[in-house]
GROMACS .gro file of N, CA, C and O in nm:
model
  352
    1GLY      N    1  16.807  15.300  -2.218
    1GLY     CA    2  16.927  15.246  -2.273
    1GLY      C    3  16.928  15.258  -2.424
    1GLY      O    4  16.838  15.314  -2.485
    2GLY      N    5  17.029  15.195  -2.483
    2GLY     CA    6  17.046  15.207  -2.626
    2GLY      C    7  17.038  15.077  -2.702
    2GLY      O    8  17.079  15.071  -2.816
    3GLY      N    9  16.984  14.973  -2.641
    3GLY     CA   10  16.977  14.845  -2.709
    3GLY      C   11  16.854  14.830  -2.796
    3GLY      O   12  16.759  14.908  -2.786
    4ASP      N   13  16.856  14.729  -2.881
    4ASP     CA   14  16.742  14.698  -2.966
    4ASP      C   15  16.633  14.630  -2.883
    4ASP      O   16  16.662  14.555  -2.790
    5LEU      N   17  16.506  14.655  -2.920
    5LEU     CA   18  16.391  14.592  -2.856
    5LEU      C   19  16.311  14.518  -2.961
    5LEU      O   20  16.275  14.577  -3.064
    6THR      N   21  16.282  14.391  -2.936
    6THR     CA   22  16.201  14.311  -3.026
    6THR      C   23  16.096  14.239  -2.944
    6THR      O   24  16.127  14.178  -2.842
    7ALA      N   25  15.968  14.248  -2.988
    7ALA     CA   26  15.859  14.181  -2.917
    7ALA      C   27  15.755  14.136  -3.018
    7ALA      O   28  15.742  14.194  -3.126
    8SER      N   29  15.679  14.034  -2.980
    8SER     CA   30  15.569  13.989  -3.065
    8SER      C   31  15.463  13.925  -2.978
    8SER      O   32  15.491  13.878  -2.868
    9GLY      N   33  15.339  13.925  -3.027
    9GLY     CA   34  15.233  13.860  -2.954
    9GLY      C   35  15.095  13.908  -2.991
    9GLY      O   36  15.079  14.001  -3.071
   10ASN      N   37  14.996  13.844  -2.930
   10ASN     CA   38  14.857  13.881  -2.948
   10ASN      C   39  14.825  13.992  -2.850
   10ASN      O   40  14.828  13.971  -2.729
   11LEU      N   41  14.793  14.109  -2.899
   11LEU     CA   42  14.772  14.226  -2.814
   11LEU      C   43  14.624  14.265  -2.807
   11LEU      O   44  14.592  14.382  -2.782
   12ALA      N   45  14.535  14.169  -2.824
   12ALA     CA   46  14.391  14.198  -2.829
   12ALA      C   47  14.339  14.269  -2.704
   12ALA      O   48  14.257  14.358  -2.712
   13GLY      N   49  14.385  14.232  -2.586
   13GLY     CA   50  14.334  14.291  -2.463
   13GLY      C   51  14.412  14.411  -2.413
   13GLY      O   52  14.380  14.467  -2.309
   14LEU      N   53  14.512  14.453  -2.486
   14LEU     CA   54  14.599  14.562  -2.442
   14LEU      C   55  14.536  14.698  -2.468
   14LEU      O   56  14.489  14.724  -2.578
   15THR      N   57  14.531  14.784  -2.366
   15THR     CA   58  14.476  14.918  -2.385
   15THR      C   59  14.583  15.026  -2.376
   15THR      O   60  14.560  15.138  -2.419
   16THR      N   61  14.699  14.994  -2.320
   16THR     CA   62  14.810  15.090  -2.311
   16THR      C   63  14.939  15.019  -2.348
   16THR      O   64  14.969  14.911  -2.297
   17LEU      N   65  15.016  15.082  -2.437
   17LEU     CA   66  15.144  15.027  -2.480
   17LEU      C   67  15.245  15.140  -2.486
   17LEU      O   68  15.220  15.244  -2.545
   18HIS      N   69  15.361  15.120  -2.421
   18HIS     CA   70  15.469  15.218  -2.429
   18HIS      C   71  15.599  15.142  -2.444
   18HIS      O   72  15.637  15.065  -2.355
   19ILE      N   73  15.666  15.162  -2.556
   19ILE     CA   74  15.796  15.099  -2.581
   19ILE      C   75  15.893  15.209  -2.621
   19ILE      O   76  15.863  15.290  -2.709
   20ALA      N   77  16.009  15.213  -2.554
   20ALA     CA   78  16.108  15.317  -2.583
   20ALA      C   79  16.248  15.260  -2.578
   20ALA      O   80  16.279  15.176  -2.494
   21SER      N   81  16.333  15.307  -2.670
   21SER     CA   82  16.474  15.273  -2.672
   21SER      C   83  16.554  15.401  -2.687
   21SER      O   84  16.519  15.488  -2.767
   22GLY      N   85  16.661  15.413  -2.611
   22GLY     CA   86  16.743  15.532  -2.618
   22GLY      C   87  16.816  15.549  -2.750
   22GLY      O   88  16.848  15.660  -2.790
   23GLY      N   89  16.842  15.439  -2.820
   23GLY     CA   90  16.915  15.453  -2.945
   23GLY      C   91  16.909  15.331  -3.034
   23GLY      O   92  16.958  15.334  -3.145
   24GLY      N   93  16.847  15.224  -2.987
   24GLY     CA   94  16.839  15.103  -3.068
   24GLY      C   95  16.711  15.096  -3.148
   24GLY      O   96  16.624  15.182  -3.139
   25ASP      N   97  16.701  14.990  -3.226
   25ASP     CA   98  16.582  14.967  -3.307
   25ASP      C   99  16.468  14.913  -3.220
   25ASP      O  100  16.491  14.843  -3.122
   26VAL      N  101  16.345  14.944  -3.258
   26VAL     CA  102  16.225  14.891  -3.195
   26VAL      C  103  16.150  14.813  -3.302
   26VAL      O  104  16.113  14.868  -3.405
   27GLU      N  105  16.129  14.682  -3.277
   27GLU     CA  106  16.055  14.599  -3.372
   27GLU      C  107  15.944  14.527  -3.297
   27GLU      O  108  15.969  14.457  -3.200
   28LEU      N  109  15.820  14.546  -3.343
   28LEU     CA  110  15.704  14.485  -3.280
   28LEU      C  111  15.622  14.414  -3.387
   28LEU      O  112  15.588  14.474  -3.488
   29ARG      N  113  15.594  14.286  -3.364
   29ARG     CA  114  15.506  14.207  -3.450
   29ARG      C  115  15.382  14.177  -3.367
   29ARG      O  116  15.390  14.100  -3.271
   30ALA      N  117  15.269  14.238  -3.404
   30ALA     CA  118  15.150  14.231  -3.321
   30ALA      C  119  15.032  14.171  -3.394
   30ALA      O  120  15.013  14.194  -3.513
   31ALA      N  121  14.952  14.097  -3.319
   31ALA     CA  122  14.825  14.046  -3.370
   31ALA      C  123  14.712  14.114  -3.293
   31ALA      O  124  14.725  14.139  -3.172
   32ASN      N  125  14.604  14.145  -3.361
   32ASN     CA  126  14.483  14.201  -3.298
   32ASN      C  127  14.506  14.332  -3.224
   32ASN      O  128  14.448  14.355  -3.119
   33LEU      N  129  14.588  14.416  -3.280
   33LEU     CA  130  14.616  14.545  -3.218
   33LEU      C  131  14.502  14.641  -3.247
   33LEU      O  132  14.455  14.651  -3.361
   34SER      N  133  14.453  14.711  -3.144
   34SER     CA  134  14.345  14.808  -3.160
   34SER      C  135  14.374  14.927  -3.070
   34SER      O  136  14.349  14.923  -2.950
   35MET      N  137  14.434  15.031  -3.128
   35MET     CA  138  14.467  15.150  -3.050
   35MET      C  139  14.510  15.265  -3.139
   35MET      O  140  14.538  15.248  -3.257
   36HIS      N  141  14.515  15.383  -3.079
   36HIS     CA  142  14.575  15.498  -3.145
   36HIS      C  143  14.725  15.488  -3.120
   36HIS      O  144  14.770  15.475  -3.006
   37LEU      N  145  14.804  15.491  -3.227
   37LEU     CA  146  14.949  15.479  -3.216
   37LEU      C  147  15.018  15.611  -3.248
   37LEU      O  148  14.978  15.683  -3.340
   38ASP      N  149  15.122  15.638  -3.172
   38ASP     CA  150  15.208  15.752  -3.199
   38ASP      C  151  15.352  15.701  -3.192
   38ASP      O  152  15.393  15.646  -3.088
   39ALA      N  153  15.426  15.713  -3.300
   39ALA     CA  154  15.564  15.665  -3.304
   39ALA      C  155  15.656  15.777  -3.351
   39ALA      O  156  15.620  15.855  -3.440
   40ALA      N  157  15.775  15.784  -3.289
   40ALA     CA  158  15.872  15.886  -3.328
   40ALA      C  159  16.013  15.832  -3.310
   40ALA      O  160  16.043  15.762  -3.214
   41SER      N  161  16.099  15.868  -3.405
   41SER     CA  162  16.240  15.833  -3.398
   41SER      C  163  16.324  15.957  -3.425
   41SER      O  164  16.295  16.032  -3.518
   42ASP      N  165  16.426  15.978  -3.343
   42ASP     CA  166  16.511  16.096  -3.358
   42ASP      C  167  16.626  16.075  -3.456
   42ASP      O  168  16.706  16.166  -3.475
   43GLY      N  169  16.638  15.957  -3.516
   43GLY     CA  170  16.747  15.938  -3.609
   43GLY      C  171  16.727  15.822  -3.703
   43GLY      O  172  16.804  15.803  -3.795
   44GLY      N  173  16.622  15.745  -3.680
   44GLY     CA  174  16.594  15.631  -3.767
   44GLY      C  175  16.470  15.654  -3.849
   44GLY      O  176  16.416  15.765  -3.853
   45THR      N  177  16.427  15.549  -3.914
   45THR     CA  178  16.306  15.557  -3.995
   45THR      C  179  16.194  15.479  -3.928
   45THR      O  180  16.218  15.395  -3.842
   46ILE      N  181  16.071  15.507  -3.970
   46ILE     CA  182  15.955  15.440  -3.914
   46ILE      C  183  15.881  15.367  -4.025
   46ILE      O  184  15.852  15.425  -4.129
   47GLY      N  185  15.850  15.240  -4.000
   47GLY     CA  186  15.772  15.160  -4.093
   47GLY      C  187  15.659  15.093  -4.017
   47GLY      O  188  15.682  15.004  -3.937
   48ILE      N  189  15.536  15.139  -4.040
   48ILE     CA  190  15.418  15.079  -3.977
   48ILE      C  191  15.341  15.010  -4.089
   48ILE      O  192  15.296  15.075  -4.183
   49HIS      N  193  15.329  14.878  -4.080
   49HIS     CA  194  15.268  14.799  -4.187
   49HIS      C  195  15.159  14.711  -4.127
   49HIS      O  196  15.181  14.594  -4.096
   50LEU      N  197  15.042  14.770  -4.104
   50LEU     CA  198  14.929  14.700  -4.044
   50LEU      C  199  14.804  14.721  -4.127
   50LEU      O  200  14.787  14.826  -4.190
   51PRO      N  201  14.713  14.622  -4.125
   51PRO     CA  202  14.585  14.643  -4.194
   51PRO      C  203  14.495  14.732  -4.109
   51PRO      O  204  14.521  14.753  -3.990
   52ASP      N  205  14.391  14.782  -4.168
   52ASP     CA  206  14.287  14.857  -4.097
   52ASP      C  207  14.340  14.979  -4.022
   52ASP      O  208  14.314  14.999  -3.904
   53MET      N  209  14.419  15.063  -4.091
   53MET     CA  210  14.469  15.187  -4.032
   53MET      C  211  14.386  15.304  -4.084
   53MET      O  212  14.351  15.310  -4.201
   54ARG      N  213  14.355  15.399  -3.995
   54ARG     CA  214  14.278  15.518  -4.029
   54ARG      C  215  14.343  15.640  -3.966
   54ARG      O  216  14.419  15.629  -3.871
   55ASN      N  217  14.306  15.757  -4.017
   55ASN     CA  218  14.354  15.885  -3.962
   55ASN      C  219  14.507  15.889  -3.954
   55ASN      O  220  14.563  15.934  -3.855
   56VAL      N  221  14.571  15.843  -4.058
   56VAL     CA  222  14.717  15.831  -4.059
   56VAL      C  223  14.783  15.963  -4.098
   56VAL      O  224  14.745  16.027  -4.195
   57ASP      N  225  14.883  16.000  -4.021
   57ASP     CA  226  14.970  16.114  -4.049
   57ASP      C  227  15.112  16.062  -4.031
   57ASP      O  228  15.150  16.024  -3.919
   58SER      N  229  15.189  16.055  -4.139
   58SER     CA  230  15.322  15.995  -4.125
   58SER      C  231  15.426  16.067  -4.208
   58SER      O  232  15.397  16.132  -4.308
   59SER      N  233  15.550  16.054  -4.161
   59SER     CA  234  15.668  16.101  -4.233
   59SER      C  235  15.777  15.997  -4.205
   59SER      O  236  15.751  15.894  -4.144
   60SER      N  237  15.899  16.024  -4.247
   60SER     CA  238  16.006  15.925  -4.226
   60SER      C  239  16.040  15.905  -4.079
   60SER      O  240  16.087  15.799  -4.041
   61ASP      N  241  16.015  16.005  -3.993
   61ASP     CA  242  16.053  15.991  -3.852
   61ASP      C  243  15.936  16.005  -3.754
   61ASP      O  244  15.956  16.011  -3.634
   62HIS      N  245  15.812  16.009  -3.805
   62HIS     CA  246  15.696  16.020  -3.717
   62HIS      C  247  15.575  15.950  -3.779
   62HIS      O  248  15.557  15.952  -3.900
   63PHE      N  249  15.493  15.888  -3.695
   63PHE     CA  250  15.370  15.823  -3.738
   63PHE      C  251  15.264  15.845  -3.632
   63PHE      O  252  15.291  15.833  -3.511
   64SER      N  253  15.144  15.875  -3.676
   64SER     CA  254  15.029  15.884  -3.588
   64SER      C  255  14.910  15.827  -3.663
   64SER      O  256  14.891  15.858  -3.781
   65GLY      N  257  14.832  15.741  -3.597
   65GLY     CA  258  14.716  15.684  -3.664
   65GLY      C  259  14.642  15.586  -3.575
   65GLY      O  260  14.691  15.546  -3.470
   66ASP      N  261  14.523  15.549  -3.620
   66ASP     CA  262  14.439  15.453  -3.548
   66ASP      C  263  14.449  15.317  -3.616
   66ASP      O  264  14.439  15.308  -3.739
   67VAL      N  265  14.463  15.213  -3.536
   67VAL     CA  266  14.469  15.076  -3.584
   67VAL      C  267  14.350  15.002  -3.524
   67VAL      O  268  14.322  15.016  -3.405
   68GLY      N  269  14.282  14.924  -3.606
   68GLY     CA  270  14.165  14.853  -3.557
   68GLY      C  271  14.059  14.951  -3.513
   68GLY      O  272  14.033  15.052  -3.579
   69LYS      N  273  14.001  14.927  -3.396
   69LYS     CA  274  13.896  15.015  -3.343
   69LYS      C  275  13.953  15.137  -3.270
   69LYS      O  276  13.879  15.222  -3.225
   70GLY      N  277  14.085  15.143  -3.255
   70GLY     CA  278  14.147  15.257  -3.188
   70GLY      C  279  14.111  15.266  -3.041
   70GLY      O  280  14.100  15.376  -2.986
   71ALA      N  281  14.092  15.152  -2.975
   71ALA     CA  282  14.039  15.148  -2.839
   71ALA      C  283  14.142  15.187  -2.732
   71ALA      O  284  14.103  15.227  -2.624
   72GLY      N  285  14.268  15.174  -2.758
   72GLY     CA  286  14.371  15.205  -2.658
   72GLY      C  287  14.466  15.311  -2.708
   72GLY      O  288  14.442  15.377  -2.809
   73THR      N  289  14.578  15.325  -2.636
   73THR     CA  290  14.679  15.424  -2.670
   73THR      C  291  14.817  15.359  -2.668
   73THR      O  292  14.851  15.291  -2.571
   74GLY      N  293  14.895  15.381  -2.773
   74GLY     CA  294  15.029  15.326  -2.779
   74GLY      C  295  15.131  15.428  -2.824
   74GLY      O  296  15.103  15.512  -2.910
   75THR      N  297  15.250  15.422  -2.763
   75THR     CA  298  15.361  15.507  -2.805
   75THR      C  299  15.484  15.421  -2.827
   75THR      O  300  15.513  15.331  -2.749
   76LEU      N  301  15.552  15.449  -2.936
   76LEU     CA  302  15.678  15.383  -2.970
   76LEU      C  303  15.781  15.492  -2.992
   76LEU      O  304  15.758  15.584  -3.070
   77ARG      N  305  15.896  15.483  -2.923
   77ARG     CA  306  15.999  15.585  -2.933
   77ARG      C  307  16.137  15.522  -2.950
   77ARG      O  308  16.168  15.420  -2.889
   78SER      N  309  16.219  15.587  -3.032
   78SER     CA  310  16.359  15.549  -3.043
   78SER      C  311  16.443  15.676  -3.056
   78SER      O  312  16.410  15.764  -3.135
   79GLY      N  313  16.549  15.682  -2.979
   79GLY     CA  314  16.637  15.797  -2.983
   79GLY      C  315  16.726  15.800  -3.106
   79GLY      O  316  16.781  15.904  -3.139
   80GLY      N  317  16.741  15.688  -3.176
   80GLY     CA  318  16.827  15.690  -3.292
   80GLY      C  319  16.812  15.570  -3.383
   80GLY      O  320  16.874  15.564  -3.488
   81GLY      N  321  16.728  15.474  -3.344
   81GLY     CA  322  16.711  15.355  -3.426
   81GLY      C  323  16.582  15.360  -3.505
   81GLY      O  324  16.504  15.454  -3.497
   82ASP      N  325  16.562  15.254  -3.582
   82ASP     CA  326  16.441  15.240  -3.663
   82ASP      C  327  16.327  15.185  -3.577
   82ASP      O  328  16.350  15.114  -3.480
   83ILE      N  329  16.204  15.214  -3.619
   83ILE     CA  330  16.084  15.159  -3.556
   83ILE      C  331  16.007  15.085  -3.664
   83ILE      O  332  15.976  15.142  -3.769
   84THR      N  333  15.980  14.956  -3.640
   84THR     CA  334  15.906  14.874  -3.735
   84THR      C  335  15.792  14.805  -3.662
   84THR      O  336  15.814  14.740  -3.559
   85LEU      N  337  15.671  14.816  -3.716
   85LEU     CA  338  15.553  14.752  -3.658
   85LEU      C  339  15.481  14.679  -3.770
   85LEU      O  340  15.443  14.740  -3.869
   86THR      N  341  15.468  14.547  -3.756
   86THR     CA  342  15.402  14.465  -3.856
   86THR      C  343  15.300  14.374  -3.789
   86THR      O  344  15.302  14.354  -3.669
   87GLN      N  345  15.213  14.318  -3.872
   87GLN     CA  346  15.115  14.222  -3.820
   87GLN      C  347  15.182  14.089  -3.801
   87GLN      O  348  15.263  14.045  -3.883
   88GLN      N  349  15.147  14.020  -3.694
   88GLN     CA  350  15.204  13.888  -3.665
   88GLN      C  351  15.130  13.783  -3.742
   88GLN      O  352  15.012  13.789  -3.762
   0.00000   0.00000   0.00000
């Protein structure tokens, strides 16, 4: 669909994360995130603001990098909205 997605929480035990919106914004406020992240937006901007990031490759519409120990895998997608990921 095309609606906005907003979520927050302690993600310490999470090993797989997949969040996608057809056209709305994706906003995630996470605590204790540890995974390799890949985020892409087809029309919005991406803002990843987390401590302890490594191996970062980013542009205005794509982000790839390891957060924490990089123990899991996460993907964030938006067909036309912004993607924002911050620490909770």
